[in-house]
Coordinates of C-alpha atoms and ligand atoms in Angstrom, one line a residue:
M1 CA 98.9 102.6 85.8
C2 CA 100.3 102.5 82.4
G3 CA 100.2 99.3 80.3
I4 CA 103.1 97.9 78.2
V5 CA 102.9 95.4 75.3
A6 CA 105.6 94.4 72.9
Y7 CA 106.1 91.7 70.3
I8 CA 109.1 90.4 68.4
G9 CA 109.0 87.5 66.0
K10 CA 107.6 86.5 62.6
K11 CA 104.0 87.6 63.0
N12 CA 102.7 91.0 62.0
A13 CA 103.4 92.9 65.3
F14 CA 100.7 95.6 65.0
P15 CA 97.5 93.5 65.5
V16 CA 99.2 91.6 68.4
V17 CA 100.3 94.8 70.1
L18 CA 96.9 96.5 69.5
K19 CA 95.0 93.5 70.9
G20 CA 97.3 93.5 73.9
L21 CA 96.7 97.2 74.5
K22 CA 93.0 96.6 74.6
R23 CA 93.5 93.9 77.2
L24 CA 95.7 96.2 79.2
E25 CA 93.5 99.3 78.8
Y26 CA 92.1 98.8 82.3
R27 CA 95.5 99.9 83.6
G28 CA 95.4 103.3 82.0
Y29 CA 93.3 104.8 79.4
D30 CA 94.1 108.5 78.7
S31 CA 96.2 108.0 75.6
A32 CA 97.9 105.2 73.7
G33 CA 100.7 104.7 71.1
V34 CA 102.7 102.1 69.2
A35 CA 106.0 102.0 67.4
L36 CA 107.0 99.4 64.8
L37 CA 110.1 98.6 62.9
S38 CA 109.1 98.2 59.3
K39 CA 111.4 97.8 56.3
G40 CA 114.1 99.8 57.9
N41 CA 111.8 102.5 59.2
L42 CA 110.6 103.4 62.6
L43 CA 106.9 104.0 62.5
V44 CA 105.2 105.7 65.4
Y45 CA 101.5 106.3 66.0
K46 CA 100.1 108.0 69.1
K47 CA 96.7 109.3 70.1
A48 CA 95.1 110.9 73.1
G49 CA 92.1 109.0 74.5
K50 CA 91.2 105.3 74.3
V51 CA 93.0 102.6 72.4
S52 CA 90.1 102.7 69.9
N53 CA 91.1 106.2 69.0
L54 CA 94.6 105.0 68.2
E55 CA 93.2 102.0 66.3
D56 CA 91.0 104.3 64.1
Y57 CA 93.9 106.6 63.5
A58 CA 96.5 103.9 62.7
N59 CA 94.2 101.9 60.5
Q60 CA 94.4 104.6 57.9
F61 CA 97.9 103.5 57.2
D62 CA 99.3 100.3 55.8
I63 CA 101.2 99.0 58.8
S64 CA 103.5 96.0 58.8
G65 CA 106.6 95.0 60.8
H66 CA 107.6 92.2 63.0
I67 CA 108.8 94.2 66.0
G68 CA 106.4 96.4 67.8
I69 CA 105.9 98.2 71.2
G70 CA 102.7 99.7 72.5
H71 CA 101.6 101.6 75.5
T72 CA 98.5 102.8 77.3
R73 CA 99.1 105.8 79.5
W74 CA 97.8 107.0 82.9
A75 CA 99.2 110.5 83.0
T76 CA 101.6 111.5 85.7
H77 CA 103.8 114.2 84.1
G78 CA 102.0 116.2 81.5
L79 CA 98.4 116.2 80.1
P80 CA 97.0 113.2 78.2
T81 CA 97.9 114.6 74.7
D82 CA 99.1 113.0 71.5
I83 CA 102.6 114.3 72.1
N84 CA 102.8 113.1 75.7
A85 CA 101.7 109.7 74.7
H86 CA 104.3 107.0 74.5
P87 CA 106.4 105.8 72.7
H88 CA 109.0 108.5 72.9
V89 CA 111.6 108.7 70.2
S90 CA 115.2 109.8 70.1
M91 CA 116.0 113.1 68.3
D92 CA 117.5 111.3 65.3
G93 CA 114.4 109.1 65.0
T94 CA 116.3 105.9 65.7
I95 CA 115.3 104.6 69.2
A96 CA 111.7 104.3 70.5
L97 CA 110.8 103.6 74.1
I98 CA 107.8 103.0 76.3
H99 CA 107.8 103.3 80.1
N100 CA 105.7 102.6 83.1
G101 CA 106.6 104.2 86.4
I102 CA 108.1 107.5 87.4
I103 CA 111.6 108.8 86.9
E104 CA 112.1 110.8 90.1
N105 CA 115.2 112.7 89.0
Y106 CA 113.9 113.4 85.6
D107 CA 114.2 117.2 86.1
S108 CA 118.0 117.2 86.7
L109 CA 118.5 114.7 83.9
R110 CA 116.4 116.8 81.6
K111 CA 118.4 120.0 82.4
E112 CA 121.7 118.1 81.8
L113 CA 120.5 116.8 78.4
I114 CA 119.1 120.2 77.3
N115 CA 122.6 121.6 78.1
Q116 CA 124.0 119.1 75.8
G117 CA 121.7 120.2 73.0
Y118 CA 118.7 117.8 73.4
V119 CA 115.3 119.2 72.5
F120 CA 112.3 117.8 74.4
K121 CA 109.0 117.5 72.7
S122 CA 106.9 116.3 75.5
E123 CA 106.3 117.2 79.2
T124 CA 106.9 113.6 80.3
D125 CA 109.5 112.2 82.6
T126 CA 109.9 109.3 80.2
E127 CA 111.4 111.3 77.4
V128 CA 114.6 111.8 79.4
L129 CA 115.2 108.0 79.2
V130 CA 115.2 107.9 75.4
H131 CA 117.5 110.9 75.1
L132 CA 119.8 109.6 77.8
I133 CA 120.1 106.2 76.1
D134 CA 120.8 108.0 72.8
N135 CA 123.4 110.2 74.5
I136 CA 125.2 107.3 76.1
S137 CA 125.1 105.2 73.0
K138 CA 126.7 108.0 70.9
K139 CA 129.3 109.0 73.5
E140 CA 130.3 105.5 74.5
K141 CA 129.9 104.1 71.0
V142 CA 127.8 101.2 72.4
W143 CA 124.6 99.6 71.0
F144 CA 121.3 100.8 72.4
G145 CA 120.8 97.9 74.8
E146 CA 124.1 98.5 76.5
A147 CA 123.4 102.2 76.6
L148 CA 120.1 101.4 78.3
R149 CA 121.9 99.3 80.9
I150 CA 124.3 102.1 81.6
A151 CA 121.5 104.7 81.6
L152 CA 119.7 102.8 84.4
H153 CA 122.6 103.6 86.8
Y154 CA 121.7 107.3 86.5
V155 CA 118.0 106.9 87.0
I156 CA 116.2 107.2 90.3
G157 CA 112.6 105.9 90.4
A158 CA 110.5 103.1 89.2
Y159 CA 110.4 101.7 85.7
A160 CA 109.3 99.0 83.3
I161 CA 110.9 100.0 80.0
V162 CA 110.9 98.5 76.5
A163 CA 113.0 99.9 73.7
I164 CA 113.7 99.2 70.1
S165 CA 116.0 100.7 67.6
K166 CA 116.0 101.1 63.8
D167 CA 119.7 100.1 63.8
Y168 CA 118.9 96.7 65.3
P169 CA 115.9 95.4 63.5
N170 CA 116.0 92.0 65.3
R171 CA 116.4 93.2 68.9
L172 CA 114.3 94.4 71.7
V173 CA 115.4 95.4 75.2
A174 CA 113.4 95.6 78.4
A175 CA 114.1 96.4 82.0
R176 CA 112.2 96.6 85.2
K177 CA 112.4 98.1 88.7
S178 CA 109.3 98.3 90.9
S179 CA 107.0 98.1 87.9
P180 CA 105.9 94.7 86.6
L181 CA 107.1 93.2 83.3
V182 CA 106.6 89.7 82.0
V183 CA 108.1 88.0 79.0
G184 CA 106.1 85.3 77.1
I185 CA 108.1 82.7 75.2
G186 CA 106.1 82.1 72.0
T187 CA 105.9 78.8 70.2
E188 CA 107.3 80.1 66.9
G189 CA 110.6 81.5 68.2
D190 CA 108.8 84.7 69.0
F191 CA 108.5 86.7 72.2
Y192 CA 105.8 88.8 73.9
L193 CA 106.3 91.4 76.7
A194 CA 103.6 93.0 78.8
S195 CA 102.8 94.6 82.1
D196 CA 100.8 91.5 83.1
A197 CA 100.1 88.2 81.5
S198 CA 96.7 89.1 80.0
P199 CA 98.0 90.1 76.5
I200 CA 100.2 87.0 76.4
V201 CA 98.0 84.1 77.5
E202 CA 96.4 83.5 74.1
Y203 CA 99.8 82.9 72.5
T204 CA 101.8 81.1 75.1
K205 CA 101.7 79.9 78.7
Q206 CA 105.5 79.9 79.2
V207 CA 106.5 83.1 80.9
V208 CA 109.4 84.7 82.7
Y209 CA 108.7 87.4 85.3
L210 CA 111.5 90.0 85.4
N211 CA 112.9 90.8 88.8
D212 CA 113.9 94.3 89.9
E213 CA 117.0 95.7 88.0
E214 CA 116.9 92.9 85.5
I215 CA 117.3 93.5 81.8
A216 CA 115.9 91.3 79.1
V217 CA 117.7 91.3 75.7
I218 CA 115.8 89.5 73.0
D219 CA 117.8 89.0 69.8
L220 CA 116.1 86.9 67.1
E221 CA 119.5 86.2 65.5
N222 CA 121.3 85.3 68.6
D223 CA 119.7 82.7 71.0
G224 CA 116.4 84.7 71.7
L225 CA 116.0 85.7 75.3
K226 CA 118.9 86.6 77.6
L227 CA 118.7 88.1 81.0
Y228 CA 121.2 90.3 82.8
N229 CA 121.3 92.4 85.9
I230 CA 122.2 96.0 85.6
G231 CA 125.8 95.1 86.6
D232 CA 125.9 93.1 83.3
Q233 CA 126.0 89.6 84.8
Q234 CA 124.0 87.1 82.9
K235 CA 121.2 85.4 84.7
T236 CA 119.2 82.2 84.0
P237 CA 115.6 82.9 83.1
Y238 CA 113.2 81.1 85.4
I239 CA 110.4 79.9 83.1
Q240 CA 107.0 79.5 84.7
Q241 CA 103.7 78.1 83.5
L242 CA 100.8 80.5 83.4
E243 CA 97.6 79.2 85.0
L244 CA 95.5 82.0 83.6
E245 CA 92.7 81.0 81.1
L246 CA 91.6 83.3 78.3
E247 CA 87.9 83.2 79.2
A248 CA 88.8 84.9 82.5
L249 CA 89.8 88.0 80.5
E250 CA 86.6 88.3 78.4
K251 CA 83.3 89.7 79.4
G252 CA 81.5 86.4 78.8
G253 CA 78.2 88.0 77.7
Y254 CA 78.0 90.6 80.5
E255 CA 77.7 94.2 79.6
H256 CA 80.7 95.2 81.8
F257 CA 83.6 93.5 83.5
M258 CA 82.4 94.9 86.8
L259 CA 79.0 93.2 86.5
K260 CA 80.7 89.9 85.5
E261 CA 83.0 90.2 88.4
I262 CA 80.2 90.9 90.8
Y263 CA 78.4 87.8 89.5
E264 CA 81.6 85.7 89.8
Q265 CA 81.7 86.1 93.5
P266 CA 80.0 82.8 94.5
R267 CA 82.7 81.1 92.5
S268 CA 85.6 83.3 93.5
I269 CA 84.8 83.0 97.3
L270 CA 84.6 79.2 96.8
D271 CA 87.9 79.1 95.0
C272 CA 89.4 81.1 97.8
F273 CA 88.5 78.6 100.5
R274 CA 88.7 75.5 98.4
G275 CA 91.2 73.0 99.9
R276 CA 91.8 75.3 102.9
L277 CA 89.1 74.1 105.2
N278 CA 87.3 70.8 106.0
T279 CA 84.1 71.2 108.0
N280 CA 83.7 67.4 108.6
E281 CA 87.1 67.0 110.0
G282 CA 87.0 70.4 111.6
W283 CA 90.2 72.0 110.4
V284 CA 91.2 75.2 108.5
S285 CA 94.7 75.8 107.1
L286 CA 96.4 78.4 105.0
R287 CA 99.4 76.5 103.8
G288 CA 101.2 79.6 102.6
I289 CA 101.6 81.0 106.1
R290 CA 101.7 77.7 108.1
E291 CA 105.4 78.3 109.0
Y292 CA 104.5 81.7 110.4
E293 CA 101.5 80.8 112.5
D294 CA 103.5 80.7 115.8
K295 CA 105.2 84.0 114.9
M296 CA 101.8 85.6 114.3
I297 CA 100.4 84.3 117.5
Q298 CA 103.4 85.5 119.5
A299 CA 103.7 88.8 117.6
N300 CA 103.7 92.0 119.4
R301 CA 101.0 93.0 116.9
L302 CA 99.9 92.3 113.4
V303 CA 100.0 95.4 111.2
I304 CA 97.9 95.3 108.0
V305 CA 99.1 97.7 105.3
A306 CA 97.0 98.4 102.2
C307 CA 95.3 101.1 100.1
G308 CA 91.7 101.7 99.0
T309 CA 89.4 98.8 98.9
S310 CA 92.1 96.5 100.1
W311 CA 92.5 98.7 103.2
H312 CA 88.7 98.3 103.8
A313 CA 89.2 94.5 103.7
G314 CA 92.1 95.0 106.2
L315 CA 89.6 96.7 108.6
V316 CA 87.3 93.7 108.3
G317 CA 90.3 91.6 109.0
E318 CA 91.1 93.5 112.2
Y319 CA 87.6 92.7 113.5
L320 CA 87.9 89.1 112.6
I321 CA 91.4 88.4 113.9
E322 CA 90.9 90.4 117.1
D323 CA 87.6 88.8 117.8
L324 CA 88.4 85.2 116.9
A325 CA 92.1 84.9 117.7
R326 CA 92.5 87.7 120.2
I327 CA 95.6 89.0 118.6
N328 CA 96.3 92.8 118.5
V329 CA 95.8 94.1 114.9
E330 CA 96.4 97.5 113.5
V331 CA 95.4 98.6 110.0
E332 CA 97.4 101.3 108.3
Y333 CA 97.1 103.2 105.0
A334 CA 100.3 102.1 103.4
S335 CA 101.0 105.6 102.1
E336 CA 100.9 107.0 105.7
F337 CA 102.7 104.1 107.3
R338 CA 105.7 104.4 105.1
Y339 CA 106.3 108.1 105.7
R340 CA 105.8 108.5 109.4
N341 CA 108.7 106.6 110.9
P342 CA 106.5 103.9 112.4
I343 CA 107.7 102.1 115.5
I344 CA 108.2 98.6 114.2
D345 CA 110.6 95.8 114.9
E346 CA 111.2 92.0 114.6
R347 CA 108.4 91.2 117.0
D348 CA 105.8 92.6 114.5
V349 CA 104.3 90.9 111.6
V350 CA 103.3 93.2 108.7
I351 CA 100.6 91.9 106.3
A352 CA 100.1 93.6 103.0
I353 CA 96.8 93.2 101.2
S354 CA 96.7 94.0 97.5
Q355 CA 94.7 92.8 94.6
S356 CA 97.4 93.7 92.0
G357 CA 100.3 93.0 94.2
E358 CA 102.0 96.0 92.6
T359 CA 100.7 99.0 94.5
A360 CA 103.7 101.3 95.0
D361 CA 102.8 102.5 98.5
T362 CA 102.0 99.0 99.8
L363 CA 105.3 97.7 98.4
A364 CA 107.2 100.5 100.0
A365 CA 105.5 100.0 103.3
L366 CA 106.5 96.3 103.2
E367 CA 110.1 97.2 102.3
L368 CA 110.3 99.6 105.2
A369 CA 108.9 97.0 107.6
K370 CA 111.4 94.4 106.4
S371 CA 114.3 96.8 106.8
K372 CA 113.2 97.2 110.5
G373 CA 113.3 93.4 111.0
A374 CA 109.5 92.7 110.9
T375 CA 108.2 89.5 109.2
I376 CA 106.3 90.5 106.1
L377 CA 103.4 88.5 104.7
G378 CA 101.2 89.1 101.7
I379 CA 97.5 88.6 100.6
C380 CA 97.5 89.1 96.8
N381 CA 95.4 88.2 93.9
V382 CA 97.9 88.4 91.1
V383 CA 100.1 85.4 91.0
G384 CA 103.8 86.3 90.7
S385 CA 103.2 90.0 91.5
S386 CA 105.9 92.1 93.2
I387 CA 104.3 91.9 96.7
S388 CA 103.9 88.2 96.4
R389 CA 107.6 87.9 95.6
I390 CA 109.1 90.1 98.2
T391 CA 107.1 88.8 101.1
D392 CA 108.4 86.0 103.4
A393 CA 105.2 84.1 102.8
G394 CA 101.5 84.7 102.0
S395 CA 98.3 83.5 100.6
Y396 CA 96.8 84.1 97.2
T397 CA 93.1 85.0 97.0
H398 CA 92.5 83.0 93.8
A399 CA 89.7 85.4 92.7
G400 CA 90.9 85.3 89.0
P401 CA 91.8 88.4 87.0
E402 CA 89.9 91.5 88.0
I403 CA 89.6 93.8 85.0
G404 CA 86.9 96.3 86.1
V405 CA 88.8 99.1 87.7
A406 CA 86.5 99.2 90.7
S407 CA 87.4 96.3 92.9
T408 CA 84.6 93.8 93.7
K409 CA 85.4 90.1 93.8
A410 CA 88.9 90.9 95.0
F411 CA 87.5 92.5 98.1
T412 CA 85.3 89.5 99.1
A413 CA 88.2 87.1 98.4
Q414 CA 90.4 89.2 100.6
V415 CA 87.8 89.1 103.4
T416 CA 87.5 85.4 102.9
I417 CA 91.3 84.9 103.3
L418 CA 91.2 87.1 106.4
A419 CA 88.4 85.0 107.9
L420 CA 90.4 81.8 107.2
M421 CA 93.5 83.5 108.7
A422 CA 91.5 84.5 111.8
L423 CA 90.1 81.0 112.2
T424 CA 93.5 79.3 111.6
L425 CA 95.1 81.5 114.3
A426 CA 92.2 81.0 116.7
Q427 CA 92.3 77.2 116.2
K428 CA 96.1 77.1 116.8
K429 CA 95.9 79.5 119.8
G430 CA 92.9 77.8 121.3
T431 CA 90.6 80.8 121.4
I432 CA 87.9 79.0 119.6
T433 CA 86.2 75.8 120.7
Q434 CA 86.0 72.9 118.2
S435 CA 82.2 73.2 118.0
A436 CA 82.4 76.9 117.4
L437 CA 85.0 76.3 114.7
H438 CA 82.8 73.7 113.1
T439 CA 79.9 76.1 113.0
M440 CA 82.0 78.9 111.5
L441 CA 83.4 76.6 108.8
A442 CA 80.0 75.3 107.9
E443 CA 78.8 78.9 107.7
L444 CA 81.8 79.9 105.5
E445 CA 81.0 77.1 103.2
S446 CA 77.4 78.3 102.9
I447 CA 78.5 81.8 101.8
P448 CA 78.8 81.2 98.1
N449 CA 75.1 80.0 97.9
K450 CA 74.0 82.9 100.1
V451 CA 75.9 85.3 97.7
K452 CA 73.9 83.7 94.9
R453 CA 70.7 84.5 96.7
V454 CA 71.7 88.1 97.2
L455 CA 72.4 88.4 93.5
E456 CA 68.8 87.3 92.9
S457 CA 67.8 90.7 94.3
N458 CA 69.5 92.5 91.4
G459 CA 66.2 93.6 89.8
H460 CA 65.0 95.1 93.1
I461 CA 68.4 96.8 93.6
E462 CA 68.2 98.2 90.1
R463 CA 64.8 99.8 90.9
I464 CA 66.3 101.4 94.0
A465 CA 69.2 102.7 92.0
A466 CA 66.8 104.3 89.5
Q467 CA 65.3 106.4 92.4
Y468 CA 68.6 107.7 93.7
K469 CA 70.7 108.0 90.5
D470 CA 70.4 111.8 90.4
V471 CA 71.5 112.6 94.0
S472 CA 74.7 114.6 94.6
N473 CA 75.6 113.2 98.0
A474 CA 75.1 109.9 99.9
L475 CA 76.0 108.7 103.3
Y476 CA 76.8 105.1 104.2
L477 CA 76.6 103.9 107.8
G478 CA 77.5 100.7 109.6
R479 CA 78.8 99.5 113.0
G480 CA 81.4 97.0 113.9
N481 CA 82.6 95.0 110.9
S482 CA 79.8 96.6 108.8
F483 CA 81.6 100.0 109.2
P484 CA 84.3 99.0 106.6
V485 CA 81.4 97.8 104.4
A486 CA 79.9 101.3 104.6
L487 CA 83.3 102.7 103.6
E488 CA 83.5 100.3 100.7
G489 CA 80.0 101.1 99.6
A490 CA 80.8 104.8 99.6
L491 CA 84.0 104.2 97.7
K492 CA 82.3 102.1 95.0
L493 CA 79.6 104.8 94.5
K494 CA 82.0 107.7 94.2
E495 CA 84.6 106.1 92.0
I496 CA 82.3 104.9 89.3
S497 CA 79.3 107.3 89.4
Y498 CA 81.2 110.4 90.6
I499 CA 78.6 111.0 93.3
H500 CA 80.1 112.3 96.5
A501 CA 79.7 109.7 99.2
E502 CA 81.0 109.2 102.7
G503 CA 81.2 106.1 104.9
Y504 CA 80.9 106.5 108.6
P505 CA 80.6 104.4 111.8
A506 CA 76.9 104.8 112.4
A507 CA 77.3 106.3 115.9
E508 CA 79.7 108.9 114.6
M509 CA 77.0 110.4 112.4
K510 CA 75.7 112.6 115.2
H511 CA 79.2 114.1 115.7
G512 CA 79.0 116.1 112.5
P513 CA 77.6 114.4 109.3
I514 CA 74.1 114.6 110.7
A515 CA 74.2 118.3 109.7
L516 CA 74.1 117.2 106.1
I517 CA 70.9 115.2 106.4
D518 CA 67.7 116.5 104.8
E519 CA 65.1 115.1 102.5
N520 CA 67.5 114.9 99.6
M521 CA 70.1 112.8 101.4
P522 CA 70.0 109.0 100.9
V523 CA 71.6 107.1 103.8
F524 CA 72.6 103.5 103.1
V525 CA 72.7 101.6 106.4
I526 CA 73.9 98.1 107.1
A527 CA 71.3 97.1 109.7
T528 CA 71.6 93.3 109.9
Q529 CA 70.8 91.3 113.0
G530 CA 73.6 91.1 115.6
N531 CA 75.1 92.8 118.6
S532 CA 74.6 96.4 117.4
Y533 CA 71.2 95.9 115.8
E534 CA 69.2 98.0 118.3
K535 CA 71.8 100.8 118.2
V536 CA 71.7 100.9 114.4
V537 CA 67.9 101.1 114.5
S538 CA 68.3 104.2 116.8
N539 CA 70.7 105.7 114.3
I540 CA 68.1 105.1 111.5
Q541 CA 65.5 106.9 113.6
E542 CA 67.8 109.8 114.0
V543 CA 68.1 110.0 110.2
K544 CA 64.4 109.7 109.7
A545 CA 63.7 112.5 112.2
R546 CA 65.7 114.7 109.9
K547 CA 63.8 113.5 106.8
G548 CA 66.7 111.6 105.4
K549 CA 66.0 108.6 103.1
I550 CA 66.9 105.3 104.5
I551 CA 68.0 102.4 102.3
A552 CA 68.8 99.5 104.7
I553 CA 70.5 96.2 104.2
V554 CA 68.7 93.9 106.6
T555 CA 68.7 90.2 107.5
E556 CA 66.0 88.2 105.7
G557 CA 62.7 88.4 107.6
D558 CA 63.5 91.6 109.4
I559 CA 60.2 93.5 110.1
H560 CA 61.4 96.2 112.4
V561 CA 63.7 98.2 110.1
R562 CA 61.3 97.6 107.2
E563 CA 58.7 99.7 109.0
I564 CA 60.9 102.7 109.2
A565 CA 63.2 102.5 106.2
D566 CA 62.3 103.8 102.7
E567 CA 63.7 100.7 101.1
V568 CA 65.2 97.5 102.4
I569 CA 67.4 95.0 100.7
E570 CA 67.4 91.6 102.4
I571 CA 70.5 89.4 102.8
P572 CA 70.4 85.8 104.2
E573 CA 71.2 85.3 107.8
T574 CA 74.8 84.4 108.6
N575 CA 77.3 84.6 111.5
E576 CA 77.9 88.2 112.4
C577 CA 81.7 87.8 111.6
L578 CA 80.8 87.0 108.0
V579 CA 78.2 89.7 107.3
P580 CA 80.6 91.8 105.2
L581 CA 80.8 89.0 102.6
L582 CA 77.1 89.4 102.0
A583 CA 76.3 93.0 102.8
T584 CA 78.9 94.3 100.3
I585 CA 77.2 92.7 97.3
P586 CA 74.0 94.9 97.2
L587 CA 76.2 98.0 97.6
Q588 CA 78.3 96.9 94.6
L589 CA 75.2 96.3 92.5
L590 CA 73.7 99.7 93.6
S591 CA 76.8 101.6 92.5
Y592 CA 77.0 99.6 89.3
H593 CA 73.4 100.4 88.3
I594 CA 73.6 104.1 89.3
A595 CA 76.8 104.5 87.3
V596 CA 75.2 102.8 84.2
M597 CA 72.1 105.0 84.5
R598 CA 74.3 108.1 84.7
Q599 CA 76.1 106.8 81.6
C600 CA 79.5 106.7 83.3
N601 CA 82.2 104.4 82.0
V602 CA 81.8 101.7 84.6
D603 CA 84.9 99.7 83.9
Q604 CA 87.2 102.6 83.3
P605 CA 86.2 105.4 85.5
R606 CA 87.8 108.8 84.9
N607 CA 91.2 109.5 86.4
L608 CA 91.6 106.0 87.8
A609 CA 93.8 103.1 87.0
K610 CA 93.7 99.6 88.1
S611 CA 97.2 99.1 89.4
V612 CA 98.7 102.1 91.1
T613 CA 102.4 101.8 90.6
V614 CA 103.2 105.4 91.5
E615 CA 103.0 106.8 95.0
Ligands
LIG1 C1 88.8 100.7 94.5 C2 90.1 100.1 94.1 C3 91.3 100.7 94.7 C4 92.3 99.6 95.1 C5 93.6 100.3 95.6 C6 94.6 99.2 96.0 O1 87.8 100.0 93.8 O2 90.2 99.2 93.4 O3 91.0 101.5 95.9 O4 91.8 98.8 96.1 O5 94.2 101.0 94.5 O6 94.9 98.4 95.0 P1 95.6 96.9 95.2 O7 94.6 96.1 96.0 O8 95.9 96.4 93.9 O9 96.8 97.2 96.1

């Protein structure tokens, strides 16, 4: 969703904030704005469109100032226009504020403020915050930070907020609830704030993650950073060391982050299982959940909650855990689970999967499960994220920052963790023999090299992409654990190239979608060797009989499908359980090339945002 950056210190704030906004642009990119305190003035610059639009516009002015706040927006209330862009400013031009999240009761607050004479310029929910703070500050005769603290008692919803005031040129105030905010402690007595650590890492590695309902007051004249809860009790900041490296945030010579992240997968999968398995000694262990293994084995059921690509990984996890550890697993869309009064109690273990660790629906699903007594576990990529902090335990995927909005390496890392989890539980429960475990671990260890071999087919995949780049529809089919791969392939295509695509279990095709098939319909089929191979071949025949075009992902050396398919893409042989880790890669590359050929913005597809912090 939206991205927040702020700086307070001795440096010129504008370039720091602007650079930070560029790093955060993957979170939201429909408009951007900055506000700076400069020689007693509050300067505000806002522009619809990309951060580069804002940069071009603001660069016409001579901007200086040592306190600055900046925002990239992903519109929720009101169109992406200059006026709706943040920061929003109080009517007297004193206070400026940026916000990520949603103020659910903004309508009633807005009406109340209008009754008191406030005039709103924008259609946003955020503008109520700045007027409310101004109103409280004037009525209660308190400084804007105290007014902000009081204002939060009236607000229902989610927020990460940063505010500055012309009347306090050395202070900056921030608060969070259900939207991430991290404070970087600079080396020159200065401070950085951002929605995630990416704008901060090049200046400092010392950070403090704000917790829900915490307020950070930074006063350059009075001890720097102080933390409070909204009840005004002071809290001790917990300073953590960032492990993020700057190179992970750069494109490193690739044309797009998405391509870089696709190519990082041999390393990210390796990083994910490094230290968590030993093939020679024949063990696998996820330290993060070790204490909960018995609970998982004895659980009534494991419920996986997630959204989007992470939900697809959850479906692969269901196959893996049920097959290997024989434990009942259900996979739920977090957004559905949270609103349908699910039957859940202390005998259940609920596992959230989330790259960002901030997805609002997934967080809410976990909170609901916790309130009903379930054990809650997390599989997250972003260290220190909200989900990783509210769960009882969990495992990080260690894929490194994923900047491309379309998830790639996070998916394969999530599947890797789920494979490790399935094997850990199977080992503990005794549903896998030692020799089968040994074979599976060796196979898992060989995956990074096999992914490298799949990546070598990039040229071939690009040529296939060129043939299908102009289609309007596409179908993706798979059976067993390749069905979620089909879903993921279809999602990748639609989200970055805007081609309508559907993923289906191959056998379901004849119950409806087959009506769509004609000579213009490409059908991408995962047809690797395994239990359902013959059945998938029959499904391919059914498509061919209706003149559909078949692009099949097959096991190296396959001759049978090659004879009937229009195109084949080979992947190395592997254990059937692990096929999703390899079969996903060509589908990522296909979507990538098609989107590039259609001149779509691959890293920042329209209407999307990386971290969905609104429901
Ligand atoms: C698709 C994609 C989204 C996310 C979804 C959940 O490429 O990235 O579908 O998977 O928004 O996000 P996380 O995993 O951060 O909870």
